[in-house]
Amino acid sequence: MATAFISDLHLSSNHPEMIALFLNFLETYTTQLETLYILGDFFDVWIGDDATTDADDTVIQALKRATDKGLKIYFMHGNRDFLVGKNFFKMTGCIFLKDPCVIELYGKRILLMHGDTLCTQDIAYLKFRKKTRNWFVKKLFLLKSRNARNKIATGYRKASQMHTQTKAENIMDVTPEEVLRVMEKHHVQTLIHGHTHRPGIHAFLLNQQPATRIVLPAWHEQDGAFFCKPDGSQTFVTSGKPLTLSGNL
């Protein structure tokens, strides 16, 4: 049995092929895994547990089947689906995972994050994030009609796309100093995150000790999961062509 980590699937009714990939992933690995960690942006957009689409319901049912079979699935919010709420967890059997979170895995402490807070040079996004994560702002949004929420979410997505297109590459990536700071704060030598859509395994020194930062892939570019086994072996697995990764494990 193994443990797997995935993120940035961006599942939506607009891309049924991505949903099909995930359903196939679950069908293939449910009995081979003891735990699955979903590290944010599982859905492309989530405007409330009361506003699911047929595509969302298909995914929810698949998650429920997997958890009913004994697979532990931990779910972390991303910047696209931070409104996933208590009803979702009841419907799926998934377990809420805070961001950041340190886990003990096969004798090793590992820090798990979505990754957006590591991009400290993207000041405009971090200000927007702070505003939208406010409990009162979220409550006001969820009180609006489904149509109103859809319009607001569509507007935010368009603004986000424009923001991404006009920003320099380094601003959209993690800040190395922030990575070191967060890892030191949590006393870990291994970090796993998504968000940046730049899959890689980065080896470096932290406090004069070997450290590793593992970046998960975005499924619209290359579906993939990072697998860890009790014997210490670690690998990326994809259903398509092999991932091209930077750094060393």
PDB file of C-alpha atoms in Angstrom:
ATOM      1  CA  MET A   1       0.000   0.000   0.000  1.00  0.00           C
ATOM      2  CA  ALA A   2       1.155   3.532  -0.753  1.00  0.00           C
ATOM      3  CA  THR A   3       0.277   7.183  -0.181  1.00  0.00           C
ATOM      4  CA  ALA A   4      -0.406   9.530  -3.096  1.00  0.00           C
ATOM      5  CA  PHE A   5      -0.482  13.306  -3.491  1.00  0.00           C
ATOM      6  CA  ILE A   6      -2.327  15.231  -6.230  1.00  0.00           C
ATOM      7  CA  SER A   7      -3.349  18.836  -6.840  1.00  0.00           C
ATOM      8  CA  ASP A   8      -4.581  21.304  -9.443  1.00  0.00           C
ATOM      9  CA  LEU A   9      -6.974  19.025 -11.291  1.00  0.00           C
ATOM     10  CA  HIS A  10      -9.308  22.010 -11.934  1.00  0.00           C
ATOM     11  CA  LEU A  11     -12.261  19.688 -12.495  1.00  0.00           C
ATOM     12  CA  SER A  12     -15.283  21.245 -14.189  1.00  0.00           C
ATOM     13  CA  SER A  13     -18.097  20.430 -16.590  1.00  0.00           C
ATOM     14  CA  ASN A  14     -16.182  22.387 -19.257  1.00  0.00           C
ATOM     15  CA  HIS A  15     -13.497  19.700 -19.331  1.00  0.00           C
ATOM     16  CA  PRO A  16     -15.079  16.249 -19.062  1.00  0.00           C
ATOM     17  CA  GLU A  17     -11.795  14.677 -20.155  1.00  0.00           C
ATOM     18  CA  MET A  18     -10.199  15.812 -16.880  1.00  0.00           C
ATOM     19  CA  ILE A  19     -13.034  14.278 -14.889  1.00  0.00           C
ATOM     20  CA  ALA A  20     -12.605  11.051 -16.848  1.00  0.00           C
ATOM     21  CA  LEU A  21      -8.888  11.033 -16.005  1.00  0.00           C
ATOM     22  CA  PHE A  22      -9.604  11.421 -12.313  1.00  0.00           C
ATOM     23  CA  LEU A  23     -12.316   8.764 -12.284  1.00  0.00           C
ATOM     24  CA  ASN A  24      -9.883   6.398 -13.994  1.00  0.00           C
ATOM     25  CA  PHE A  25      -7.202   7.320 -11.455  1.00  0.00           C
ATOM     26  CA  LEU A  26      -9.540   6.489  -8.561  1.00  0.00           C
ATOM     27  CA  GLU A  27     -10.660   3.228 -10.150  1.00  0.00           C
ATOM     28  CA  THR A  28      -7.047   2.203 -10.752  1.00  0.00           C
ATOM     29  CA  TYR A  29      -5.533   3.141  -7.407  1.00  0.00           C
ATOM     30  CA  THR A  30      -8.269   2.991  -4.748  1.00  0.00           C
ATOM     31  CA  THR A  31      -7.305  -0.533  -3.699  1.00  0.00           C
ATOM     32  CA  GLN A  32      -3.575   0.180  -4.032  1.00  0.00           C
ATOM     33  CA  LEU A  33      -3.521   3.224  -1.754  1.00  0.00           C
ATOM     34  CA  GLU A  34      -4.036   3.659   1.949  1.00  0.00           C
ATOM     35  CA  THR A  35      -4.201   7.464   1.755  1.00  0.00           C
ATOM     36  CA  LEU A  36      -4.756  10.108  -0.918  1.00  0.00           C
ATOM     37  CA  TYR A  37      -3.942  13.772  -0.295  1.00  0.00           C
ATOM     38  CA  ILE A  38      -5.618  16.383  -2.521  1.00  0.00           C
ATOM     39  CA  LEU A  39      -3.669  19.632  -2.132  1.00  0.00           C
ATOM     40  CA  GLY A  40      -6.014  22.269  -3.518  1.00  0.00           C
ATOM     41  CA  ASP A  41      -7.661  23.414  -6.741  1.00  0.00           C
ATOM     42  CA  PHE A  42      -9.327  20.049  -7.117  1.00  0.00           C
ATOM     43  CA  PHE A  43     -12.240  21.938  -8.665  1.00  0.00           C
ATOM     44  CA  ASP A  44     -11.802  24.774 -11.137  1.00  0.00           C
ATOM     45  CA  VAL A  45     -14.457  26.746  -9.307  1.00  0.00           C
ATOM     46  CA  TRP A  46     -16.694  26.100  -6.295  1.00  0.00           C
ATOM     47  CA  ILE A  47     -19.395  28.594  -5.422  1.00  0.00           C
ATOM     48  CA  GLY A  48     -20.929  26.634  -2.561  1.00  0.00           C
ATOM     49  CA  ASP A  49     -21.924  23.121  -1.544  1.00  0.00           C
ATOM     50  CA  ASP A  50     -25.512  23.951  -2.520  1.00  0.00           C
ATOM     51  CA  ALA A  51     -24.611  24.819  -6.105  1.00  0.00           C
ATOM     52  CA  THR A  52     -23.088  21.670  -7.548  1.00  0.00           C
ATOM     53  CA  THR A  53     -23.318  20.748 -11.215  1.00  0.00           C
ATOM     54  CA  ASP A  54     -23.990  17.281 -12.637  1.00  0.00           C
ATOM     55  CA  ALA A  55     -20.244  16.981 -13.207  1.00  0.00           C
ATOM     56  CA  ASP A  56     -19.539  17.889  -9.577  1.00  0.00           C
ATOM     57  CA  ASP A  57     -22.057  15.284  -8.424  1.00  0.00           C
ATOM     58  CA  THR A  58     -20.323  12.615 -10.512  1.00  0.00           C
ATOM     59  CA  VAL A  59     -17.018  13.411  -8.804  1.00  0.00           C
ATOM     60  CA  ILE A  60     -18.648  13.511  -5.360  1.00  0.00           C
ATOM     61  CA  GLN A  61     -20.155  10.065  -5.901  1.00  0.00           C
ATOM     62  CA  ALA A  62     -16.790   8.681  -7.031  1.00  0.00           C
ATOM     63  CA  LEU A  63     -15.071  10.073  -3.935  1.00  0.00           C
ATOM     64  CA  LYS A  64     -17.763   8.548  -1.737  1.00  0.00           C
ATOM     65  CA  ARG A  65     -17.338   5.131  -3.346  1.00  0.00           C
ATOM     66  CA  ALA A  66     -13.595   5.330  -2.733  1.00  0.00           C
ATOM     67  CA  THR A  67     -13.881   6.348   0.917  1.00  0.00           C
ATOM     68  CA  ASP A  68     -16.556   3.680   1.492  1.00  0.00           C
ATOM     69  CA  LYS A  69     -13.999   1.126   0.296  1.00  0.00           C
ATOM     70  CA  GLY A  70     -11.590   2.307   2.977  1.00  0.00           C
ATOM     71  CA  LEU A  71      -9.426   4.857   1.158  1.00  0.00           C
ATOM     72  CA  LYS A  72      -8.591   7.829   3.377  1.00  0.00           C
ATOM     73  CA  ILE A  73      -8.849  11.011   1.312  1.00  0.00           C
ATOM     74  CA  TYR A  74      -7.623  14.298   2.756  1.00  0.00           C
ATOM     75  CA  PHE A  75      -8.796  17.478   1.037  1.00  0.00           C
ATOM     76  CA  MET A  76      -7.030  20.862   1.252  1.00  0.00           C
ATOM     77  CA  HIS A  77      -8.557  24.071  -0.064  1.00  0.00           C
ATOM     78  CA  GLY A  78      -6.960  25.802  -3.032  1.00  0.00           C
ATOM     79  CA  ASN A  79      -7.450  29.298  -4.390  1.00  0.00           C
ATOM     80  CA  ARG A  80     -10.183  28.013  -6.742  1.00  0.00           C
ATOM     81  CA  ASP A  81     -12.193  25.872  -4.325  1.00  0.00           C
ATOM     82  CA  PHE A  82     -11.751  27.448  -0.881  1.00  0.00           C
ATOM     83  CA  LEU A  83     -15.551  27.540  -0.489  1.00  0.00           C
ATOM     84  CA  VAL A  84     -15.786  23.757  -0.297  1.00  0.00           C
ATOM     85  CA  GLY A  85     -17.649  23.288   2.974  1.00  0.00           C
ATOM     86  CA  LYS A  86     -18.893  20.831   5.583  1.00  0.00           C
ATOM     87  CA  ASN A  87     -21.594  19.333   3.363  1.00  0.00           C
ATOM     88  CA  PHE A  88     -19.013  18.355   0.775  1.00  0.00           C
ATOM     89  CA  PHE A  89     -17.061  16.439   3.391  1.00  0.00           C
ATOM     90  CA  LYS A  90     -20.245  14.724   4.590  1.00  0.00           C
ATOM     91  CA  MET A  91     -21.199  13.767   1.032  1.00  0.00           C
ATOM     92  CA  THR A  92     -17.772  12.417   0.093  1.00  0.00           C
ATOM     93  CA  GLY A  93     -16.301  11.048   3.308  1.00  0.00           C
ATOM     94  CA  CYS A  94     -13.193  13.150   2.673  1.00  0.00           C
ATOM     95  CA  ILE A  95     -11.289  14.643   5.606  1.00  0.00           C
ATOM     96  CA  PHE A  96     -10.556  18.374   5.792  1.00  0.00           C
ATOM     97  CA  LEU A  97      -6.859  19.248   5.766  1.00  0.00           C
ATOM     98  CA  LYS A  98      -5.734  22.708   6.852  1.00  0.00           C
ATOM     99  CA  ASP A  99      -3.168  24.690   4.879  1.00  0.00           C
ATOM    100  CA  PRO A 100      -0.346  24.409   5.866  1.00  0.00           C
ATOM    101  CA  CYS A 101      -0.250  21.023   7.570  1.00  0.00           C
ATOM    102  CA  VAL A 102       2.578  18.789   8.783  1.00  0.00           C
ATOM    103  CA  ILE A 103       2.072  15.035   8.550  1.00  0.00           C
ATOM    104  CA  GLU A 104       4.137  12.075   9.720  1.00  0.00           C
ATOM    105  CA  LEU A 105       4.632   9.690   6.820  1.00  0.00           C
ATOM    106  CA  TYR A 106       6.694   6.527   7.135  1.00  0.00           C
ATOM    107  CA  GLY A 107       8.855   8.106   9.837  1.00  0.00           C
ATOM    108  CA  LYS A 108       9.347  11.438   8.069  1.00  0.00           C
ATOM    109  CA  ARG A 109       7.811  14.848   8.783  1.00  0.00           C
ATOM    110  CA  ILE A 110       6.377  16.388   5.604  1.00  0.00           C
ATOM    111  CA  LEU A 111       4.881  19.847   5.168  1.00  0.00           C
ATOM    112  CA  LEU A 112       1.859  20.001   2.867  1.00  0.00           C
ATOM    113  CA  MET A 113       0.611  23.238   1.299  1.00  0.00           C
ATOM    114  CA  HIS A 114      -1.449  24.338  -1.667  1.00  0.00           C
ATOM    115  CA  GLY A 115       1.397  26.698  -2.504  1.00  0.00           C
ATOM    116  CA  ASP A 116      -0.243  30.033  -3.268  1.00  0.00           C
ATOM    117  CA  THR A 117       1.008  31.685  -0.068  1.00  0.00           C
ATOM    118  CA  LEU A 118       4.577  30.862  -1.104  1.00  0.00           C
ATOM    119  CA  CYS A 119       4.271  33.293  -4.038  1.00  0.00           C
ATOM    120  CA  THR A 120       4.943  36.356  -1.905  1.00  0.00           C
ATOM    121  CA  GLN A 121       5.928  38.602  -4.829  1.00  0.00           C
ATOM    122  CA  ASP A 122       2.378  38.452  -6.165  1.00  0.00           C
ATOM    123  CA  ILE A 123       1.187  41.141  -3.770  1.00  0.00           C
ATOM    124  CA  ALA A 124      -2.084  41.877  -5.593  1.00  0.00           C
ATOM    125  CA  TYR A 125      -3.149  38.231  -5.385  1.00  0.00           C
ATOM    126  CA  LEU A 126      -2.263  37.930  -1.692  1.00  0.00           C
ATOM    127  CA  LYS A 127      -4.368  40.999  -0.906  1.00  0.00           C
ATOM    128  CA  PHE A 128      -7.280  39.483  -2.841  1.00  0.00           C
ATOM    129  CA  ARG A 129      -6.769  36.178  -1.045  1.00  0.00           C
ATOM    130  CA  LYS A 130      -6.879  37.793   2.369  1.00  0.00           C
ATOM    131  CA  LYS A 131     -10.096  39.622   1.497  1.00  0.00           C
ATOM    132  CA  THR A 132     -11.943  36.610   0.046  1.00  0.00           C
ATOM    133  CA  ARG A 133     -10.933  34.254   2.862  1.00  0.00           C
ATOM    134  CA  ASN A 134     -12.529  36.542   5.467  1.00  0.00           C
ATOM    135  CA  TRP A 135     -15.373  34.578   7.107  1.00  0.00           C
ATOM    136  CA  PHE A 136     -17.819  37.488   6.792  1.00  0.00           C
ATOM    137  CA  VAL A 137     -17.082  38.014   3.091  1.00  0.00           C
ATOM    138  CA  LYS A 138     -17.567  34.293   2.453  1.00  0.00           C
ATOM    139  CA  LYS A 139     -20.858  34.309   4.356  1.00  0.00           C
ATOM    140  CA  LEU A 140     -22.186  37.280   2.367  1.00  0.00           C
ATOM    141  CA  PHE A 141     -21.197  35.595  -0.889  1.00  0.00           C
ATOM    142  CA  LEU A 142     -22.916  32.314   0.011  1.00  0.00           C
ATOM    143  CA  LEU A 143     -26.120  34.193   0.854  1.00  0.00           C
ATOM    144  CA  LYS A 144     -26.391  35.378  -2.748  1.00  0.00           C
ATOM    145  CA  SER A 145     -28.374  33.462  -5.361  1.00  0.00           C
ATOM    146  CA  ARG A 146     -26.663  30.786  -7.413  1.00  0.00           C
ATOM    147  CA  ASN A 147     -26.851  32.951 -10.547  1.00  0.00           C
ATOM    148  CA  ALA A 148     -25.317  35.918  -8.733  1.00  0.00           C
ATOM    149  CA  ARG A 149     -22.487  33.774  -7.395  1.00  0.00           C
ATOM    150  CA  ASN A 150     -21.844  32.386 -10.872  1.00  0.00           C
ATOM    151  CA  LYS A 151     -21.565  35.880 -12.323  1.00  0.00           C
ATOM    152  CA  ILE A 152     -19.175  37.010  -9.604  1.00  0.00           C
ATOM    153  CA  ALA A 153     -17.037  33.880  -9.985  1.00  0.00           C
ATOM    154  CA  THR A 154     -16.927  34.316 -13.774  1.00  0.00           C
ATOM    155  CA  GLY A 155     -15.790  37.898 -13.344  1.00  0.00           C
ATOM    156  CA  TYR A 156     -13.059  36.866 -10.928  1.00  0.00           C
ATOM    157  CA  ARG A 157     -11.831  34.142 -13.292  1.00  0.00           C
ATOM    158  CA  LYS A 158     -11.549  36.616 -16.177  1.00  0.00           C
ATOM    159  CA  ALA A 159      -9.696  39.078 -13.964  1.00  0.00           C
ATOM    160  CA  SER A 160      -7.399  36.299 -12.775  1.00  0.00           C
ATOM    161  CA  GLN A 161      -6.575  35.258 -16.346  1.00  0.00           C
ATOM    162  CA  MET A 162      -5.677  38.833 -17.259  1.00  0.00           C
ATOM    163  CA  HIS A 163      -3.622  39.147 -14.077  1.00  0.00           C
ATOM    164  CA  THR A 164      -1.706  35.967 -14.883  1.00  0.00           C
ATOM    165  CA  GLN A 165      -0.993  37.000 -18.478  1.00  0.00           C
ATOM    166  CA  THR A 166       0.508  40.342 -17.472  1.00  0.00           C
ATOM    167  CA  LYS A 167       2.674  39.177 -14.583  1.00  0.00           C
ATOM    168  CA  ALA A 168       6.346  38.236 -14.890  1.00  0.00           C
ATOM    169  CA  GLU A 169       7.180  34.539 -14.572  1.00  0.00           C
ATOM    170  CA  ASN A 170       9.141  34.960 -11.331  1.00  0.00           C
ATOM    171  CA  ILE A 171       6.209  36.726  -9.655  1.00  0.00           C
ATOM    172  CA  MET A 172       3.932  33.754 -10.378  1.00  0.00           C
ATOM    173  CA  ASP A 173       6.389  31.271  -8.879  1.00  0.00           C
ATOM    174  CA  VAL A 174       7.337  30.656  -5.256  1.00  0.00           C
ATOM    175  CA  THR A 175       9.728  32.975  -3.461  1.00  0.00           C
ATOM    176  CA  PRO A 176      12.759  30.859  -2.456  1.00  0.00           C
ATOM    177  CA  GLU A 177      13.257  32.770   0.793  1.00  0.00           C
ATOM    178  CA  GLU A 178       9.639  32.106   1.761  1.00  0.00           C
ATOM    179  CA  VAL A 179      10.055  28.392   1.106  1.00  0.00           C
ATOM    180  CA  LEU A 180      13.035  28.287   3.470  1.00  0.00           C
ATOM    181  CA  ARG A 181      11.247  30.381   6.095  1.00  0.00           C
ATOM    182  CA  VAL A 182       8.122  28.205   6.116  1.00  0.00           C
ATOM    183  CA  MET A 183      10.063  24.943   6.194  1.00  0.00           C
ATOM    184  CA  GLU A 184      12.216  26.198   9.068  1.00  0.00           C
ATOM    185  CA  LYS A 185       9.120  27.366  10.932  1.00  0.00           C
ATOM    186  CA  HIS A 186       7.576  23.899  10.737  1.00  0.00           C
ATOM    187  CA  HIS A 187      10.860  22.043  11.343  1.00  0.00           C
ATOM    188  CA  VAL A 188      10.710  19.948   8.173  1.00  0.00           C
ATOM    189  CA  GLN A 189      13.121  18.976   5.419  1.00  0.00           C
ATOM    190  CA  THR A 190      10.433  18.000   2.900  1.00  0.00           C
ATOM    191  CA  LEU A 191       7.690  20.176   1.369  1.00  0.00           C
ATOM    192  CA  ILE A 192       5.002  19.060  -1.080  1.00  0.00           C
ATOM    193  CA  HIS A 193       2.776  21.620  -2.810  1.00  0.00           C
ATOM    194  CA  GLY A 194       0.961  22.499  -6.024  1.00  0.00           C
ATOM    195  CA  HIS A 195      -0.478  25.769  -7.381  1.00  0.00           C
ATOM    196  CA  THR A 196       2.405  26.920  -9.586  1.00  0.00           C
ATOM    197  CA  HIS A 197       1.803  24.305 -12.333  1.00  0.00           C
ATOM    198  CA  ARG A 198       5.566  23.757 -12.502  1.00  0.00           C
ATOM    199  CA  PRO A 199       6.106  20.118 -11.544  1.00  0.00           C
ATOM    200  CA  GLY A 200       9.517  19.339 -10.216  1.00  0.00           C
ATOM    201  CA  ILE A 201      11.651  17.843  -7.493  1.00  0.00           C
ATOM    202  CA  HIS A 202      14.028  20.428  -6.076  1.00  0.00           C
ATOM    203  CA  ALA A 203      16.929  19.386  -3.840  1.00  0.00           C
ATOM    204  CA  PHE A 204      18.739  21.953  -1.693  1.00  0.00           C
ATOM    205  CA  LEU A 205      20.289  22.480   1.731  1.00  0.00           C
ATOM    206  CA  LEU A 206      18.311  23.724   4.703  1.00  0.00           C
ATOM    207  CA  ASN A 207      20.184  24.253   7.975  1.00  0.00           C
ATOM    208  CA  GLN A 208      23.075  22.389   6.365  1.00  0.00           C
ATOM    209  CA  GLN A 209      20.889  19.324   5.865  1.00  0.00           C
ATOM    210  CA  PRO A 210      19.466  17.874   2.602  1.00  0.00           C
ATOM    211  CA  ALA A 211      15.973  19.182   1.874  1.00  0.00           C
ATOM    212  CA  THR A 212      13.430  18.552  -0.869  1.00  0.00           C
ATOM    213  CA  ARG A 213      10.590  20.573  -2.385  1.00  0.00           C
ATOM    214  CA  ILE A 214       8.197  18.516  -4.497  1.00  0.00           C
ATOM    215  CA  VAL A 215       5.882  20.450  -6.844  1.00  0.00           C
ATOM    216  CA  LEU A 216       2.827  18.586  -8.103  1.00  0.00           C
ATOM    217  CA  PRO A 217       1.658  18.881 -11.726  1.00  0.00           C
ATOM    218  CA  ALA A 218      -1.500  20.538 -13.021  1.00  0.00           C
ATOM    219  CA  TRP A 219      -3.662  17.909 -14.682  1.00  0.00           C
ATOM    220  CA  HIS A 220      -4.680  20.034 -17.682  1.00  0.00           C
ATOM    221  CA  GLU A 221      -1.002  20.057 -18.657  1.00  0.00           C
ATOM    222  CA  GLN A 222       0.058  16.613 -17.417  1.00  0.00           C
ATOM    223  CA  ASP A 223      -1.995  14.511 -15.061  1.00  0.00           C
ATOM    224  CA  GLY A 224       0.095  12.906 -12.379  1.00  0.00           C
ATOM    225  CA  ALA A 225       0.445  11.853  -8.758  1.00  0.00           C
ATOM    226  CA  PHE A 226       3.395  11.641  -6.425  1.00  0.00           C
ATOM    227  CA  PHE A 227       3.569   8.268  -4.685  1.00  0.00           C
ATOM    228  CA  CYS A 228       5.356   7.379  -1.453  1.00  0.00           C
ATOM    229  CA  LYS A 229       5.750   3.797  -0.212  1.00  0.00           C
ATOM    230  CA  PRO A 230       6.602   2.433   3.254  1.00  0.00           C
ATOM    231  CA  ASP A 231       9.997   1.238   2.007  1.00  0.00           C
ATOM    232  CA  GLY A 232      10.973   4.865   1.322  1.00  0.00           C
ATOM    233  CA  SER A 233      10.651   4.734  -2.455  1.00  0.00           C
ATOM    234  CA  GLN A 234       9.099   7.777  -4.108  1.00  0.00           C
ATOM    235  CA  THR A 235       7.990   8.324  -7.687  1.00  0.00           C
ATOM    236  CA  PHE A 236       5.760  10.323 -10.022  1.00  0.00           C
ATOM    237  CA  VAL A 237       3.148   8.277 -11.897  1.00  0.00           C
ATOM    238  CA  THR A 238       1.152   9.541 -14.871  1.00  0.00           C
ATOM    239  CA  SER A 239      -1.265   8.043 -17.359  1.00  0.00           C
ATOM    240  CA  GLY A 240       0.420   9.846 -20.258  1.00  0.00           C
ATOM    241  CA  LYS A 241       3.991  10.626 -21.213  1.00  0.00           C
ATOM    242  CA  PRO A 242       6.622  10.753 -18.446  1.00  0.00           C
ATOM    243  CA  LEU A 243       6.914  13.985 -16.537  1.00  0.00           C
ATOM    244  CA  THR A 244       9.916  16.170 -17.201  1.00  0.00           C
ATOM    245  CA  LEU A 245      11.133  17.186 -13.758  1.00  0.00           C
ATOM    246  CA  SER A 246      13.747  19.610 -12.549  1.00  0.00           C
ATOM    247  CA  GLY A 247      16.045  18.853  -9.664  1.00  0.00           C
ATOM    248  CA  ASN A 248      16.850  15.545  -8.038  1.00  0.00           C
ATOM    249  CA  LEU A 249      15.148  13.409  -5.431  1.00  0.00           C
TER     250      LEU A 249
END
